[in-house]
Amino acid sequence: RRVLFRSLSRLHSRGILAAQSPFNSFRADILINNREGKAPFMIQVKTRLSYGKKLRGWPLNEKDELFIDRNFYYCFVDLGLKESRIWVVPSRKVVAIISESHKKYLSTPGIRVKKRKDSRMRKLKLDYSSAPLKSAKGFWIDKYLEKWDVFIH
């Protein structure tokens, strides 16, 4: 809950009208008023705790591969040791990355097995330098850090 309010406070500090979505609402944790009078923007908040210098990603699910909407965004929150960071990423980008990375994962042999088992789990990483993707090269997420201006247009 605190993380949700952290994202909301960042939106409010920029003059963006946003509110927590009703409990158990479909996909969205935050709803943002669209100033053009169109459908509201929706945000799903994902959180992780960084451990030292080890850059881990955020766990997602196969259902996150299936939902693309131009008004749907993810806020990926990193609760760092000193301060938190939030990346605002469009759903179409997230879908492209997790779809491609999961296909690559399944097609690459594991340590003890030749063929990996499929699962519902997906993982979005900050850095794809060790295994570049067409949809994400290197530290791809940097350009989305505190990218709240997408909701101002």
mmCIF file of N, CA and C in Angstrom, residues 62-114:
data_model
loop_
_atom_site.group_PDB
_atom_site.id
_atom_site.type_symbol
_atom_site.label_atom_id
_atom_site.label_comp_id
_atom_site.label_asym_id
_atom_site.label_seq_id
_atom_site.Cartn_x
_atom_site.Cartn_y
_atom_site.Cartn_z
ATOM 1 N N GLU A 62 1.996 -14.814 -17.108
ATOM 2 C CA GLU A 62 1.671 -14.942 -18.523
ATOM 3 C C GLU A 62 0.489 -14.054 -18.920
ATOM 4 N N LYS A 63 -0.404 -13.772 -17.986
ATOM 5 C CA LYS A 63 -1.538 -12.896 -18.311
ATOM 6 C C LYS A 63 -1.063 -11.476 -18.645
ATOM 7 N N ASP A 64 0.127 -11.104 -18.147
ATOM 8 C CA ASP A 64 0.681 -9.790 -18.474
ATOM 9 C C ASP A 64 1.140 -9.718 -19.929
ATOM 10 N N GLU A 65 1.306 -10.861 -20.569
ATOM 11 C CA GLU A 65 1.670 -10.905 -21.989
ATOM 12 C C GLU A 65 0.480 -10.631 -22.888
ATOM 13 N N LEU A 66 -0.709 -10.730 -22.352
ATOM 14 C CA LEU A 66 -1.911 -10.704 -23.176
ATOM 15 C C LEU A 66 -2.638 -9.361 -23.190
ATOM 16 N N PHE A 67 -2.221 -8.434 -22.365
ATOM 17 C CA PHE A 67 -2.990 -7.194 -22.232
ATOM 18 C C PHE A 67 -2.186 -5.983 -22.715
ATOM 19 N N ILE A 68 -2.587 -5.462 -23.869
ATOM 20 C CA ILE A 68 -1.987 -4.242 -24.396
ATOM 21 C C ILE A 68 -3.101 -3.217 -24.574
ATOM 22 N N ASP A 69 -2.880 -2.051 -24.048
ATOM 23 C CA ASP A 69 -3.817 -0.948 -24.222
ATOM 24 C C ASP A 69 -2.998 0.326 -24.215
ATOM 25 N N ARG A 70 -3.286 1.232 -25.129
ATOM 26 C CA ARG A 70 -2.467 2.454 -25.200
ATOM 27 C C ARG A 70 -2.597 3.322 -23.957
ATOM 28 N N ASN A 71 -3.608 3.087 -23.149
ATOM 29 C CA ASN A 71 -3.791 3.852 -21.916
ATOM 30 C C ASN A 71 -3.376 3.071 -20.670
ATOM 31 N N PHE A 72 -2.735 1.917 -20.871
ATOM 32 C CA PHE A 72 -2.341 1.081 -19.741
ATOM 33 C C PHE A 72 -0.825 1.121 -19.580
ATOM 34 N N TYR A 73 -0.371 1.418 -18.360
ATOM 35 C CA TYR A 73 1.054 1.537 -18.040
ATOM 36 C C TYR A 73 1.376 0.719 -16.795
ATOM 37 N N TYR A 74 2.644 0.410 -16.658
ATOM 38 C CA TYR A 74 3.155 -0.199 -15.443
ATOM 39 C C TYR A 74 4.056 0.804 -14.741
ATOM 40 N N CYS A 75 3.963 0.849 -13.429
ATOM 41 C CA CYS A 75 4.936 1.569 -12.609
ATOM 42 C C CYS A 75 5.777 0.495 -11.940
ATOM 43 N N PHE A 76 7.028 0.411 -12.340
ATOM 44 C CA PHE A 76 7.951 -0.538 -11.727
ATOM 45 C C PHE A 76 8.730 0.212 -10.660
ATOM 46 N N VAL A 77 8.487 -0.170 -9.421
ATOM 47 C CA VAL A 77 9.057 0.523 -8.279
ATOM 48 C C VAL A 77 10.200 -0.295 -7.706
ATOM 49 N N ASP A 78 11.324 0.365 -7.508
ATOM 50 C CA ASP A 78 12.479 -0.253 -6.874
ATOM 51 C C ASP A 78 12.675 0.429 -5.526
ATOM 52 N N LEU A 79 12.450 -0.311 -4.474
ATOM 53 C CA LEU A 79 12.650 0.218 -3.132
ATOM 54 C C LEU A 79 14.121 0.063 -2.786
ATOM 55 N N GLY A 80 14.910 0.993 -3.236
ATOM 56 C CA GLY A 80 16.349 0.944 -3.017
ATOM 57 C C GLY A 80 16.712 1.106 -1.564
ATOM 58 N N LEU A 81 17.970 0.896 -1.278
ATOM 59 C CA LEU A 81 18.439 0.996 0.098
ATOM 60 C C LEU A 81 18.402 2.440 0.595
ATOM 61 N N LYS A 82 18.618 3.415 -0.294
ATOM 62 C CA LYS A 82 18.613 4.827 0.109
ATOM 63 C C LYS A 82 17.347 5.544 -0.325
ATOM 64 N N GLU A 83 16.954 5.372 -1.580
ATOM 65 C CA GLU A 83 15.741 6.030 -2.074
ATOM 66 C C GLU A 83 15.059 5.131 -3.089
ATOM 67 N N SER A 84 13.790 5.391 -3.320
ATOM 68 C CA SER A 84 13.052 4.576 -4.283
ATOM 69 C C SER A 84 13.122 5.213 -5.666
ATOM 70 N N ARG A 85 13.015 4.349 -6.669
ATOM 71 C CA ARG A 85 12.973 4.807 -8.052
ATOM 72 C C ARG A 85 11.747 4.183 -8.703
ATOM 73 N N ILE A 86 11.134 4.944 -9.617
ATOM 74 C CA ILE A 86 9.943 4.453 -10.305
ATOM 75 C C ILE A 86 10.114 4.663 -11.804
ATOM 76 N N TRP A 87 9.878 3.565 -12.548
ATOM 77 C CA TRP A 87 9.897 3.632 -14.001
ATOM 78 C C TRP A 87 8.465 3.497 -14.490
ATOM 79 N N VAL A 88 8.061 4.343 -15.429
ATOM 80 C CA VAL A 88 6.715 4.344 -15.986
ATOM 81 C C VAL A 88 6.814 3.815 -17.417
ATOM 82 N N VAL A 89 6.333 2.588 -17.628
ATOM 83 C CA VAL A 89 6.544 1.901 -18.903
ATOM 84 C C VAL A 89 5.196 1.540 -19.545
ATOM 85 N N PRO A 90 5.022 1.842 -20.831
ATOM 86 C CA PRO A 90 3.779 1.465 -21.530
ATOM 87 C C PRO A 90 3.621 -0.054 -21.600
ATOM 88 N N SER A 91 2.396 -0.509 -21.543
ATOM 89 C CA SER A 91 2.134 -1.953 -21.557
ATOM 90 C C SER A 91 2.635 -2.605 -22.836
ATOM 91 N N ARG A 92 2.566 -1.923 -23.961
ATOM 92 C CA ARG A 92 3.020 -2.536 -25.225
ATOM 93 C C ARG A 92 4.507 -2.877 -25.164
ATOM 94 N N LYS A 93 5.302 -2.058 -24.474
ATOM 95 C CA LYS A 93 6.734 -2.319 -24.323
ATOM 96 C C LYS A 93 6.957 -3.525 -23.406
ATOM 97 N N VAL A 94 6.226 -3.570 -22.318
ATOM 98 C CA VAL A 94 6.348 -4.678 -21.365
ATOM 99 C C VAL A 94 5.978 -5.998 -22.039
ATOM 100 N N VAL A 95 4.880 -6.000 -22.783
ATOM 101 C CA VAL A 95 4.432 -7.210 -23.479
ATOM 102 C C VAL A 95 5.486 -7.679 -24.479
ATOM 103 N N ALA A 96 6.042 -6.751 -25.243
ATOM 104 C CA ALA A 96 7.065 -7.119 -26.233
ATOM 105 C C ALA A 96 8.271 -7.767 -25.558
ATOM 106 N N ILE A 97 8.712 -7.191 -24.462
ATOM 107 C CA ILE A 97 9.903 -7.699 -23.775
ATOM 108 C C ILE A 97 9.657 -9.049 -23.117
ATOM 109 N N ILE A 98 8.582 -9.168 -22.348
ATOM 110 C CA ILE A 98 8.385 -10.441 -21.633
ATOM 111 C C ILE A 98 8.030 -11.568 -22.601
ATOM 112 N N SER A 99 7.358 -11.262 -23.696
ATOM 113 C CA SER A 99 7.059 -12.298 -24.692
ATOM 114 C C SER A 99 8.343 -12.800 -25.335
ATOM 115 N N GLU A 100 9.173 -11.861 -25.787
ATOM 116 C CA GLU A 100 10.424 -12.241 -26.436
ATOM 117 C C GLU A 100 11.375 -12.943 -25.472
ATOM 118 N N SER A 101 11.510 -12.427 -24.264
ATOM 119 C CA SER A 101 12.451 -13.041 -23.313
ATOM 120 C C SER A 101 11.990 -14.434 -22.896
ATOM 121 N N HIS A 102 10.679 -14.633 -22.770
ATOM 122 C CA HIS A 102 10.182 -15.955 -22.385
ATOM 123 C C HIS A 102 10.402 -16.969 -23.511
ATOM 124 N N LYS A 103 10.167 -16.558 -24.745
ATOM 125 C CA LYS A 103 10.435 -17.461 -25.881
ATOM 126 C C LYS A 103 11.918 -17.828 -25.934
ATOM 127 N N LYS A 104 12.761 -16.843 -25.684
ATOM 128 C CA LYS A 104 14.203 -17.090 -25.692
ATOM 129 C C LYS A 104 14.594 -18.045 -24.555
ATOM 130 N N TYR A 105 14.010 -17.835 -23.395
ATOM 131 C CA TYR A 105 14.251 -18.695 -22.236
ATOM 132 C C TYR A 105 13.888 -20.149 -22.560
ATOM 133 N N LEU A 106 12.707 -20.353 -23.152
ATOM 134 C CA LEU A 106 12.254 -21.710 -23.456
ATOM 135 C C LEU A 106 13.113 -22.381 -24.526
ATOM 136 N N SER A 107 13.662 -21.594 -25.442
ATOM 137 C CA SER A 107 14.452 -22.170 -26.533
ATOM 138 C C SER A 107 15.917 -22.406 -26.159
ATOM 139 N N THR A 108 16.332 -21.922 -24.991
ATOM 140 C CA THR A 108 17.712 -22.094 -24.541
ATOM 141 C C THR A 108 17.782 -23.264 -23.570
ATOM 142 N N PRO A 109 18.712 -24.203 -23.786
ATOM 143 C CA PRO A 109 18.802 -25.337 -22.856
ATOM 144 C C PRO A 109 19.181 -24.893 -21.446
ATOM 145 N N GLY A 110 18.649 -25.598 -20.467
ATOM 146 C CA GLY A 110 18.969 -25.306 -19.079
ATOM 147 C C GLY A 110 20.278 -25.952 -18.661
ATOM 148 N N ILE A 111 20.632 -25.824 -17.406
ATOM 149 C CA ILE A 111 21.883 -26.384 -16.895
ATOM 150 C C ILE A 111 21.822 -27.912 -16.870
ATOM 151 N N ARG A 112 20.741 -28.466 -16.358
ATOM 152 C CA ARG A 112 20.632 -29.918 -16.215
ATOM 153 C C ARG A 112 19.652 -30.554 -17.203
ATOM 154 N N VAL A 113 18.896 -29.742 -17.897
ATOM 155 C CA VAL A 113 17.888 -30.272 -18.830
ATOM 156 C C VAL A 113 18.068 -29.644 -20.209
ATOM 157 N N LYS A 114 17.706 -30.409 -21.235
ATOM 158 C CA LYS A 114 17.842 -29.881 -22.590
ATOM 159 C C LYS A 114 16.675 -28.961 -22.939
#
